[in-house]
mmCIF file with all atom_site columns, C-alpha atoms in Angstrom:
data_model
loop_
_atom_site.group_PDB
_atom_site.id
_atom_site.type_symbol
_atom_site.label_atom_id
_atom_site.label_alt_id
_atom_site.label_comp_id
_atom_site.label_asym_id
_atom_site.label_entity_id
_atom_site.label_seq_id
_atom_site.pdbx_PDB_ins_code
_atom_site.Cartn_x
_atom_site.Cartn_y
_atom_site.Cartn_z
_atom_site.occupancy
_atom_site.B_iso_or_equiv
_atom_site.pdbx_formal_charge
_atom_site.auth_seq_id
_atom_site.auth_comp_id
_atom_site.auth_asym_id
_atom_site.auth_atom_id
_atom_site.pdbx_PDB_model_num
ATOM 1   C CA . ASP A 1 1   ? 10.063  31.739 161.510 1.00 60.00 ? 1   ASP A CA 1
ATOM 2   C CA . ALA A 1 2   ? 11.723  29.128 159.390 1.00 62.00 ? 2   ALA A CA 1
ATOM 3   C CA . ILE A 1 3   ? 8.669   28.340 157.297 1.00 62.00 ? 3   ILE A CA 1
ATOM 4   C CA . GLN A 1 4   ? 8.289   32.143 156.604 1.00 64.00 ? 4   GLN A CA 1
ATOM 5   C CA . VAL A 1 5   ? 11.971  32.178 155.241 1.00 69.00 ? 5   VAL A CA 1
ATOM 6   C CA . VAL A 1 6   ? 11.062  29.365 152.954 1.00 64.00 ? 6   VAL A CA 1
ATOM 7   C CA . ARG A 1 7   ? 7.905   31.129 151.727 1.00 61.00 ? 7   ARG A CA 1
ATOM 8   C CA . ASP A 1 8   ? 9.955   34.403 151.237 1.00 68.00 ? 8   ASP A CA 1
ATOM 9   C CA . ASN A 1 9   ? 12.654  32.660 149.183 1.00 67.00 ? 9   ASN A CA 1
ATOM 10  C CA . LEU A 1 10  ? 10.492  30.517 147.061 1.00 64.00 ? 10  LEU A CA 1
ATOM 11  C CA . GLY A 1 11  ? 7.709   32.859 146.305 1.00 63.00 ? 11  GLY A CA 1
ATOM 12  C CA . GLY A 1 12  ? 5.066   32.169 143.628 1.00 60.00 ? 12  GLY A CA 1
ATOM 13  C CA . ASP A 1 13  ? 2.971   29.069 144.286 1.00 62.00 ? 13  ASP A CA 1
ATOM 14  C CA . CYS A 1 14  ? 5.188   28.164 147.243 1.00 60.00 ? 14  CYS A CA 1
ATOM 15  C CA . ALA A 1 15  ? 4.250   31.355 148.980 1.00 58.00 ? 15  ALA A CA 1
ATOM 16  C CA . ASN A 1 16  ? 1.171   29.472 150.111 1.00 63.00 ? 16  ASN A CA 1
ATOM 17  C CA . LEU A 1 17  ? 3.221   26.656 151.542 1.00 62.00 ? 17  LEU A CA 1
ATOM 18  C CA . SER A 1 18  ? 1.447   25.289 154.654 1.00 69.00 ? 18  SER A CA 1
ATOM 19  C CA . TYR A 1 19  ? 2.431   22.764 157.275 1.00 75.00 ? 19  TYR A CA 1
ATOM 20  C CA . ARG A 1 20  ? 1.042   21.029 160.458 1.00 83.00 ? 20  ARG A CA 1
ATOM 21  C CA . VAL A 1 21  ? 3.104   19.841 163.432 1.00 86.00 ? 21  VAL A CA 1
ATOM 22  C CA . GLY A 1 22  ? 2.090   17.743 166.318 1.00 87.00 ? 22  GLY A CA 1
ATOM 23  C CA . ILE A 1 23  ? 4.285   17.255 169.302 1.00 86.00 ? 23  ILE A CA 1
ATOM 24  C CA . HIS A 1 24  ? 4.065   14.880 172.231 1.00 87.00 ? 24  HIS A CA 1
ATOM 25  C CA . SER A 1 25  ? 6.453   13.526 174.756 1.00 84.00 ? 25  SER A CA 1
ATOM 26  C CA . GLY A 1 26  ? 7.224   10.000 176.042 1.00 85.00 ? 26  GLY A CA 1
ATOM 27  C CA . LYS A 1 27  ? 9.151   6.832  175.748 1.00 88.00 ? 27  LYS A CA 1
ATOM 28  C CA . THR A 1 28  ? 9.485   5.367  172.342 1.00 86.00 ? 28  THR A CA 1
ATOM 29  C CA . MET A 1 29  ? 11.406  2.726  170.367 1.00 88.00 ? 29  MET A CA 1
ATOM 30  C CA . VAL A 1 30  ? 13.815  3.943  167.825 1.00 89.00 ? 30  VAL A CA 1
ATOM 31  C CA . GLY A 1 31  ? 16.006  2.067  165.409 1.00 90.00 ? 31  GLY A CA 1
ATOM 32  C CA . ASN A 1 32  ? 16.137  -0.398 162.532 1.00 88.00 ? 32  ASN A CA 1
ATOM 33  C CA . ILE A 1 33  ? 12.992  -2.454 162.613 1.00 85.00 ? 33  ILE A CA 1
ATOM 34  C CA . GLY A 1 34  ? 12.060  -5.355 160.395 1.00 86.00 ? 34  GLY A CA 1
ATOM 35  C CA . TYR A 1 35  ? 13.703  -8.374 159.136 1.00 85.00 ? 35  TYR A CA 1
ATOM 36  C CA . GLN A 1 36  ? 16.830  -9.335 157.207 1.00 82.00 ? 36  GLN A CA 1
ATOM 37  C CA . HIS A 1 37  ? 15.476  -8.283 153.697 1.00 88.00 ? 37  HIS A CA 1
ATOM 38  C CA . ARG A 1 38  ? 13.399  -5.383 154.767 1.00 90.00 ? 38  ARG A CA 1
ATOM 39  C CA . VAL A 1 39  ? 14.654  -3.068 157.529 1.00 89.00 ? 39  VAL A CA 1
ATOM 40  C CA . ASN A 1 40  ? 13.469  0.468  158.063 1.00 88.00 ? 40  ASN A CA 1
ATOM 41  C CA . TYR A 1 41  ? 14.843  3.057  160.524 1.00 90.00 ? 41  TYR A CA 1
ATOM 42  C CA . THR A 1 42  ? 11.852  4.168  162.398 1.00 88.00 ? 42  THR A CA 1
ATOM 43  C CA . VAL A 1 43  ? 10.341  5.284  165.681 1.00 89.00 ? 43  VAL A CA 1
ATOM 44  C CA . CYS A 1 44  ? 7.226   3.660  167.221 1.00 86.00 ? 44  CYS A CA 1
ATOM 45  C CA . GLY A 1 45  ? 5.152   3.674  170.259 1.00 85.00 ? 45  GLY A CA 1
ATOM 46  C CA . THR A 1 46  ? 2.182   5.421  171.803 1.00 84.00 ? 46  THR A CA 1
ATOM 47  C CA . PRO A 1 47  ? 3.866   8.859  172.026 1.00 85.00 ? 47  PRO A CA 1
ATOM 48  C CA . VAL A 1 48  ? 4.436   8.631  168.174 1.00 88.00 ? 48  VAL A CA 1
ATOM 49  C CA . ASN A 1 49  ? 0.845   7.918  167.617 1.00 88.00 ? 49  ASN A CA 1
ATOM 50  C CA . ILE A 1 50  ? -0.351  10.754 169.787 1.00 88.00 ? 50  ILE A CA 1
ATOM 51  C CA . ALA A 1 51  ? 2.040   13.191 168.127 1.00 89.00 ? 51  ALA A CA 1
ATOM 52  C CA . ALA A 1 52  ? 0.578   12.036 164.793 1.00 89.00 ? 52  ALA A CA 1
ATOM 53  C CA . ARG A 1 53  ? -2.849  12.744 166.120 1.00 89.00 ? 53  ARG A CA 1
ATOM 54  C CA . MET A 1 54  ? -1.824  16.165 167.206 1.00 90.00 ? 54  MET A CA 1
ATOM 55  C CA . GLU A 1 55  ? -0.513  16.851 163.671 1.00 92.00 ? 55  GLU A CA 1
ATOM 56  C CA . GLN A 1 56  ? -3.901  15.751 162.199 1.00 90.00 ? 56  GLN A CA 1
ATOM 57  C CA . LEU A 1 57  ? -5.811  17.874 164.764 1.00 90.00 ? 57  LEU A CA 1
ATOM 58  C CA . GLY A 1 58  ? -4.030  20.878 163.356 1.00 91.00 ? 58  GLY A CA 1
ATOM 59  C CA . LYS A 1 59  ? -6.254  20.605 160.201 1.00 92.00 ? 59  LYS A CA 1
ATOM 60  C CA . GLU A 1 60  ? -9.420  20.471 162.344 1.00 92.00 ? 60  GLU A CA 1
ATOM 61  C CA . TYR A 1 61  ? -8.384  23.311 164.714 1.00 93.00 ? 61  TYR A CA 1
ATOM 62  C CA . GLY A 1 62  ? -6.740  25.481 162.113 1.00 92.00 ? 62  GLY A CA 1
ATOM 63  C CA . VAL A 1 63  ? -3.666  26.149 164.283 1.00 92.00 ? 63  VAL A CA 1
ATOM 64  C CA . THR A 1 64  ? -0.213  24.538 164.299 1.00 88.00 ? 64  THR A CA 1
ATOM 65  C CA . PRO A 1 65  ? 1.927   23.368 166.076 1.00 91.00 ? 65  PRO A CA 1
ATOM 66  C CA . LEU A 1 66  ? -0.337  21.601 168.516 1.00 93.00 ? 66  LEU A CA 1
ATOM 67  C CA . VAL A 1 67  ? 1.334   20.053 171.537 1.00 91.00 ? 67  VAL A CA 1
ATOM 68  C CA . THR A 1 68  ? 0.003   17.842 174.511 1.00 90.00 ? 68  THR A CA 1
ATOM 69  C CA . ASP A 1 69  ? 0.029   18.600 178.101 1.00 88.00 ? 69  ASP A CA 1
ATOM 70  C CA . ALA A 1 70  ? 3.038   16.198 178.409 1.00 85.00 ? 70  ALA A CA 1
ATOM 71  C CA . VAL A 1 71  ? 5.018   18.663 176.403 1.00 85.00 ? 71  VAL A CA 1
ATOM 72  C CA . VAL A 1 72  ? 3.741   21.690 178.286 1.00 85.00 ? 72  VAL A CA 1
ATOM 73  C CA . ARG A 1 73  ? 4.496   20.070 181.613 1.00 78.00 ? 73  ARG A CA 1
ATOM 74  C CA . GLY A 1 74  ? 7.853   18.816 180.560 1.00 74.00 ? 74  GLY A CA 1
ATOM 75  C CA . THR A 1 75  ? 8.745   22.273 179.236 1.00 65.00 ? 75  THR A CA 1
ATOM 76  C CA . SER A 1 76  ? 7.746   23.842 182.565 1.00 52.00 ? 76  SER A CA 1
ATOM 77  C CA . LEU A 1 77  ? 9.710   21.412 184.491 1.00 42.00 ? 77  LEU A CA 1
ATOM 78  C CA . ILE A 1 78  ? 12.799  22.285 182.426 1.00 39.00 ? 78  ILE A CA 1
ATOM 79  C CA . ARG A 1 79  ? 12.070  25.934 181.760 1.00 35.00 ? 79  ARG A CA 1
ATOM 80  C CA . GLY A 1 80  ? 10.335  27.193 184.919 1.00 35.00 ? 80  GLY A CA 1
ATOM 81  C CA . ALA A 1 81  ? 6.716   27.307 186.274 1.00 36.00 ? 81  ALA A CA 1
ATOM 82  C CA . VAL A 1 82  ? 3.924   27.972 183.927 1.00 43.00 ? 82  VAL A CA 1
ATOM 83  C CA . VAL A 1 83  ? 2.342   31.453 184.625 1.00 43.00 ? 83  VAL A CA 1
ATOM 84  C CA . SER A 1 84  ? -0.421  32.937 182.450 1.00 44.00 ? 84  SER A CA 1
ATOM 85  C CA . GLY A 1 85  ? 0.053   30.469 179.536 1.00 50.00 ? 85  GLY A CA 1
ATOM 86  C CA . ALA A 1 86  ? 3.901   30.989 179.335 1.00 49.00 ? 86  ALA A CA 1
ATOM 87  C CA . THR A 1 87  ? 7.064   29.285 180.458 1.00 47.00 ? 87  THR A CA 1
ATOM 88  C CA . SER A 1 88  ? 10.229  31.143 180.420 1.00 55.00 ? 88  SER A CA 1
ATOM 89  C CA . ALA A 1 89  ? 10.828  30.019 176.750 1.00 78.00 ? 89  ALA A CA 1
ATOM 90  C CA . PHE A 1 90  ? 7.416   29.366 175.138 1.00 83.00 ? 90  PHE A CA 1
ATOM 91  C CA . PHE A 1 91  ? 4.039   30.677 175.155 1.00 86.00 ? 91  PHE A CA 1
ATOM 92  C CA . PHE A 1 92  ? 1.095   28.173 175.058 1.00 89.00 ? 92  PHE A CA 1
ATOM 93  C CA . ILE A 1 93  ? -2.677  28.429 174.803 1.00 92.00 ? 93  ILE A CA 1
ATOM 94  C CA . LEU A 1 94  ? -4.933  25.657 176.115 1.00 92.00 ? 94  LEU A CA 1
ATOM 95  C CA . ILE A 1 95  ? -7.193  24.995 173.034 1.00 93.00 ? 95  ILE A CA 1
ATOM 96  C CA . ASP A 1 96  ? -9.191  21.917 174.039 1.00 92.00 ? 96  ASP A CA 1
ATOM 97  C CA . ILE A 1 97  ? -9.331  18.623 175.993 1.00 90.00 ? 97  ILE A CA 1
ATOM 98  C CA . ILE A 1 98  ? -9.806  15.485 173.887 1.00 86.00 ? 98  ILE A CA 1
ATOM 99  C CA . LYS A 1 99  ? -9.947  11.728 173.940 1.00 83.00 ? 99  LYS A CA 1
ATOM 100 C CA . VAL A 1 100 ? -7.184  10.611 171.528 1.00 79.00 ? 100 VAL A CA 1
ATOM 101 C CA . HIS A 1 101 ? -8.314  7.876  169.141 1.00 74.00 ? 101 HIS A CA 1
ATOM 102 C CA . GLY A 1 102 ? -7.302  4.436  170.515 1.00 74.00 ? 102 GLY A CA 1
ATOM 103 C CA . HIS A 1 103 ? -7.080  5.966  174.067 1.00 68.00 ? 103 HIS A CA 1
ATOM 104 C CA . LYS A 1 104 ? -10.763 6.233  174.926 1.00 64.00 ? 104 LYS A CA 1
ATOM 105 C CA . THR A 1 105 ? -10.312 6.736  178.648 1.00 63.00 ? 105 THR A CA 1
ATOM 106 C CA . THR A 1 106 ? -7.269  9.035  178.463 1.00 72.00 ? 106 THR A CA 1
ATOM 107 C CA . LEU A 1 107 ? -8.034  12.748 178.157 1.00 80.00 ? 107 LEU A CA 1
ATOM 108 C CA . THR A 1 108 ? -5.290  14.866 176.667 1.00 86.00 ? 108 THR A CA 1
ATOM 109 C CA . GLU A 1 109 ? -5.034  18.608 176.851 1.00 89.00 ? 109 GLU A CA 1
ATOM 110 C CA . VAL A 1 110 ? -4.338  20.161 173.451 1.00 91.00 ? 110 VAL A CA 1
ATOM 111 C CA . TYR A 1 111 ? -2.309  23.335 173.382 1.00 92.00 ? 111 TYR A CA 1
ATOM 112 C CA . HIS A 1 112 ? -1.251  25.700 170.683 1.00 92.00 ? 112 HIS A CA 1
ATOM 113 C CA . LEU A 1 113 ? 2.497   26.456 170.828 1.00 88.00 ? 113 LEU A CA 1
ATOM 114 C CA . VAL A 1 114 ? 2.219   30.095 169.806 1.00 88.00 ? 114 VAL A CA 1
ATOM 115 C CA . CYS A 1 115 ? 5.683   31.462 169.901 1.00 84.00 ? 115 CYS A CA 1
ATOM 116 C CA . ARG A 1 116 ? 8.699   32.242 172.069 1.00 81.00 ? 116 ARG A CA 1
ATOM 117 C CA . VAL A 1 117 ? 7.749   34.362 175.152 1.00 82.00 ? 117 VAL A CA 1
ATOM 118 C CA . ASP A 1 118 ? 9.838   37.235 173.801 1.00 81.00 ? 118 ASP A CA 1
ATOM 119 C CA . LYS A 1 119 ? 7.524   37.346 170.768 1.00 84.00 ? 119 LYS A CA 1
ATOM 120 C CA . VAL A 1 120 ? 4.100   37.424 172.518 1.00 87.00 ? 120 VAL A CA 1
ATOM 121 C CA . THR A 1 121 ? 1.733   40.221 171.360 1.00 89.00 ? 121 THR A CA 1
ATOM 122 C CA . LYS A 1 122 ? -1.200  41.858 173.268 1.00 92.00 ? 122 LYS A CA 1
ATOM 123 C CA . ASN A 1 123 ? -3.613  39.979 171.075 1.00 91.00 ? 123 ASN A CA 1
ATOM 124 C CA . MET A 1 124 ? -1.868  36.666 171.899 1.00 91.00 ? 124 MET A CA 1
ATOM 125 C CA . LEU A 1 125 ? -2.263  37.427 175.705 1.00 91.00 ? 125 LEU A CA 1
ATOM 126 C CA . GLU A 1 126 ? -5.923  38.296 175.152 1.00 92.00 ? 126 GLU A CA 1
ATOM 127 C CA . ALA A 1 127 ? -6.571  35.170 173.259 1.00 93.00 ? 127 ALA A CA 1
ATOM 128 C CA . SER A 1 128 ? -4.893  33.192 176.066 1.00 91.00 ? 128 SER A CA 1
ATOM 129 C CA . ARG A 1 129 ? -7.037  34.933 178.715 1.00 92.00 ? 129 ARG A CA 1
ATOM 130 C CA . PHE A 1 130 ? -10.169 34.323 176.681 1.00 95.00 ? 130 PHE A CA 1
ATOM 131 C CA . TYR A 1 131 ? -9.387  30.558 176.431 1.00 94.00 ? 131 TYR A CA 1
ATOM 132 C CA . ASP A 1 132 ? -8.710  30.489 180.100 1.00 92.00 ? 132 ASP A CA 1
ATOM 133 C CA . SER A 1 133 ? -12.026 31.991 180.918 1.00 94.00 ? 133 SER A CA 1
ATOM 134 C CA . VAL A 1 134 ? -13.801 29.600 178.578 1.00 95.00 ? 134 VAL A CA 1
ATOM 135 C CA . HIS A 1 135 ? -12.086 26.634 180.352 1.00 93.00 ? 135 HIS A CA 1
ATOM 136 C CA . GLN A 1 136 ? -12.861 28.171 183.783 1.00 93.00 ? 136 GLN A CA 1
ATOM 137 C CA . PHE A 1 137 ? -16.446 28.281 182.915 1.00 95.00 ? 137 PHE A CA 1
ATOM 138 C CA . ILE A 1 138 ? -16.349 24.658 182.167 1.00 93.00 ? 138 ILE A CA 1
ATOM 139 C CA . ARG A 1 139 ? -14.407 23.892 185.243 1.00 91.00 ? 139 ARG A CA 1
ATOM 140 C CA . ASP A 1 140 ? -17.159 25.592 187.222 1.00 93.00 ? 140 ASP A CA 1
ATOM 141 C CA . GLY A 1 141 ? -19.876 23.482 185.581 1.00 93.00 ? 141 GLY A CA 1
ATOM 142 C CA . ARG A 1 142 ? -21.100 26.522 183.494 1.00 94.00 ? 142 ARG A CA 1
ATOM 143 C CA . PRO A 1 143 ? -20.929 25.158 179.901 1.00 94.00 ? 143 PRO A CA 1
ATOM 144 C CA . GLY A 1 144 ? -23.748 27.596 178.893 1.00 95.00 ? 144 GLY A CA 1
ATOM 145 C CA . ASP A 1 145 ? -21.525 30.550 179.774 1.00 96.00 ? 145 ASP A CA 1
ATOM 146 C CA . ALA A 1 146 ? -18.491 28.941 177.992 1.00 96.00 ? 146 ALA A CA 1
ATOM 147 C CA . LEU A 1 147 ? -20.757 28.564 174.804 1.00 97.00 ? 147 LEU A CA 1
ATOM 148 C CA . ALA A 1 148 ? -21.956 32.076 175.046 1.00 97.00 ? 148 ALA A CA 1
ATOM 149 C CA . SER A 1 149 ? -18.472 33.334 175.295 1.00 97.00 ? 149 SER A CA 1
ATOM 150 C CA . ILE A 1 150 ? -17.332 31.371 172.376 1.00 96.00 ? 150 ILE A CA 1
ATOM 151 C CA . ARG A 1 151 ? -20.310 32.496 170.148 1.00 97.00 ? 151 ARG A CA 1
ATOM 152 C CA . ALA A 1 152 ? -19.724 36.159 171.191 1.00 96.00 ? 152 ALA A CA 1
ATOM 153 C CA . ALA A 1 153 ? -16.016 35.861 170.187 1.00 96.00 ? 153 ALA A CA 1
ATOM 154 C CA . LEU A 1 154 ? -16.900 34.279 166.947 1.00 96.00 ? 154 LEU A CA 1
ATOM 155 C CA . SER A 1 155 ? -19.646 36.867 166.106 1.00 96.00 ? 155 SER A CA 1
ATOM 156 C CA . ASP A 1 156 ? -17.331 39.727 166.933 1.00 95.00 ? 156 ASP A CA 1
ATOM 157 C CA . LYS A 1 157 ? -14.402 38.252 165.015 1.00 94.00 ? 157 LYS A CA 1
ATOM 158 C CA . LYS A 1 158 ? -12.332 38.864 168.105 1.00 92.00 ? 158 LYS A CA 1
ATOM 159 C CA . TYR A 1 159 ? -9.714  36.130 167.465 1.00 93.00 ? 159 TYR A CA 1
ATOM 160 C CA . PRO A 1 160 ? -9.967  35.208 163.736 1.00 93.00 ? 160 PRO A CA 1
ATOM 161 C CA . GLU A 1 161 ? -6.825  33.119 163.810 1.00 93.00 ? 161 GLU A CA 1
ATOM 162 C CA . TYR A 1 162 ? -8.744  30.862 166.282 1.00 94.00 ? 162 TYR A CA 1
ATOM 163 C CA . ASP A 1 163 ? -12.181 30.739 164.596 1.00 95.00 ? 163 ASP A CA 1
ATOM 164 C CA . GLN A 1 164 ? -11.773 27.278 163.474 1.00 95.00 ? 164 GLN A CA 1
ATOM 165 C CA . ALA A 1 165 ? -10.420 25.969 166.911 1.00 95.00 ? 165 ALA A CA 1
ATOM 166 C CA . LEU A 1 166 ? -13.202 27.949 168.657 1.00 96.00 ? 166 LEU A CA 1
ATOM 167 C CA . LYS A 1 167 ? -15.904 26.185 166.533 1.00 96.00 ? 167 LYS A CA 1
ATOM 168 C CA . LYS A 1 168 ? -14.279 22.819 167.314 1.00 95.00 ? 168 LYS A CA 1
ATOM 169 C CA . LEU A 1 169 ? -14.199 23.636 170.972 1.00 95.00 ? 169 LEU A CA 1
ATOM 170 C CA . GLU A 1 170 ? -17.911 24.738 170.821 1.00 96.00 ? 170 GLU A CA 1
ATOM 171 C CA . GLU A 1 171 ? -18.754 21.479 169.165 1.00 95.00 ? 171 GLU A CA 1
ATOM 172 C CA . ASN A 1 172 ? -16.920 19.445 171.868 1.00 92.00 ? 172 ASN A CA 1
ATOM 173 C CA . ILE A 1 173 ? -18.689 21.398 174.653 1.00 94.00 ? 173 ILE A CA 1
ATOM 174 C CA . GLN A 1 174 ? -22.144 20.819 173.031 1.00 95.00 ? 174 GLN A CA 1
ATOM 175 C CA . LYS A 1 175 ? -21.394 17.082 172.702 1.00 93.00 ? 175 LYS A CA 1
ATOM 176 C CA . GLY A 1 176 ? -20.508 16.980 176.429 1.00 89.00 ? 176 GLY A CA 1
ATOM 177 C CA . GLU A 1 177 ? -17.068 15.831 175.665 1.00 88.00 ? 177 GLU A CA 1
ATOM 178 C CA . ILE A 1 178 ? -15.630 18.378 178.057 1.00 85.00 ? 178 ILE A CA 1
ATOM 179 C CA . THR A 1 179 ? -16.910 18.519 181.609 1.00 84.00 ? 179 THR A CA 1
ATOM 180 C CA . PRO A 1 180 ? -15.421 19.749 184.890 1.00 86.00 ? 180 PRO A CA 1
ATOM 181 C CA . SER A 1 181 ? -13.878 16.352 185.557 1.00 84.00 ? 181 SER A CA 1
ATOM 182 C CA . SER A 1 182 ? -11.926 16.674 182.196 1.00 83.00 ? 182 SER A CA 1
ATOM 183 C CA . TYR A 1 183 ? -9.405  18.954 183.815 1.00 81.00 ? 183 TYR A CA 1
ATOM 184 C CA . ARG A 1 184 ? -6.409  17.929 185.794 1.00 70.00 ? 184 ARG A CA 1
ATOM 185 C CA . ASP A 1 185 ? -6.377  18.986 189.461 1.00 57.00 ? 185 ASP A CA 1
ATOM 186 C CA . GLU A 1 186 ? -3.224  20.988 189.115 1.00 50.00 ? 186 GLU A CA 1
ATOM 187 C CA . GLY A 1 187 ? -4.436  22.822 185.970 1.00 45.00 ? 187 GLY A CA 1
ATOM 188 C CA . LEU A 1 188 ? -2.397  25.127 183.818 1.00 42.00 ? 188 LEU A CA 1
#
């Protein structure tokens, strides 16, 4: 909503203003870091690096903001149980599962933070259900069915806002980077 206000007020070339946001949750170190002649106020730690990776993935997936499962789970603990891709405050769609650079053994669920729950549209719910079905095919050991579903959705232009993300998910499935063991037992 805020970025739209900026676009509306600036107009012209700024009407095409774009942004990417990546969000992760965890313990970090914050403060003035450095030495006597060069001190910077900064934040550092693994969660910062993972959030930066989520921001970068926004370009690859074509959607933003991207958040990790740590954020979704943290939100669900604060806001209520996750049901059908939504907490009581936010609506998320599980986009992919990746290995974050520098964390080769840690799999991270990548979610698109779509909107507040009170702003969810029918198309958003359909997209969420579609992604859930694709991930269920993978959980069930049926990557061929997952790929067929993705290809049909791309061919039919069913979720054009997710075309880039679907192509990336398709690529990751083809490479064997997502398998039934990629999913957490409790699932979302």
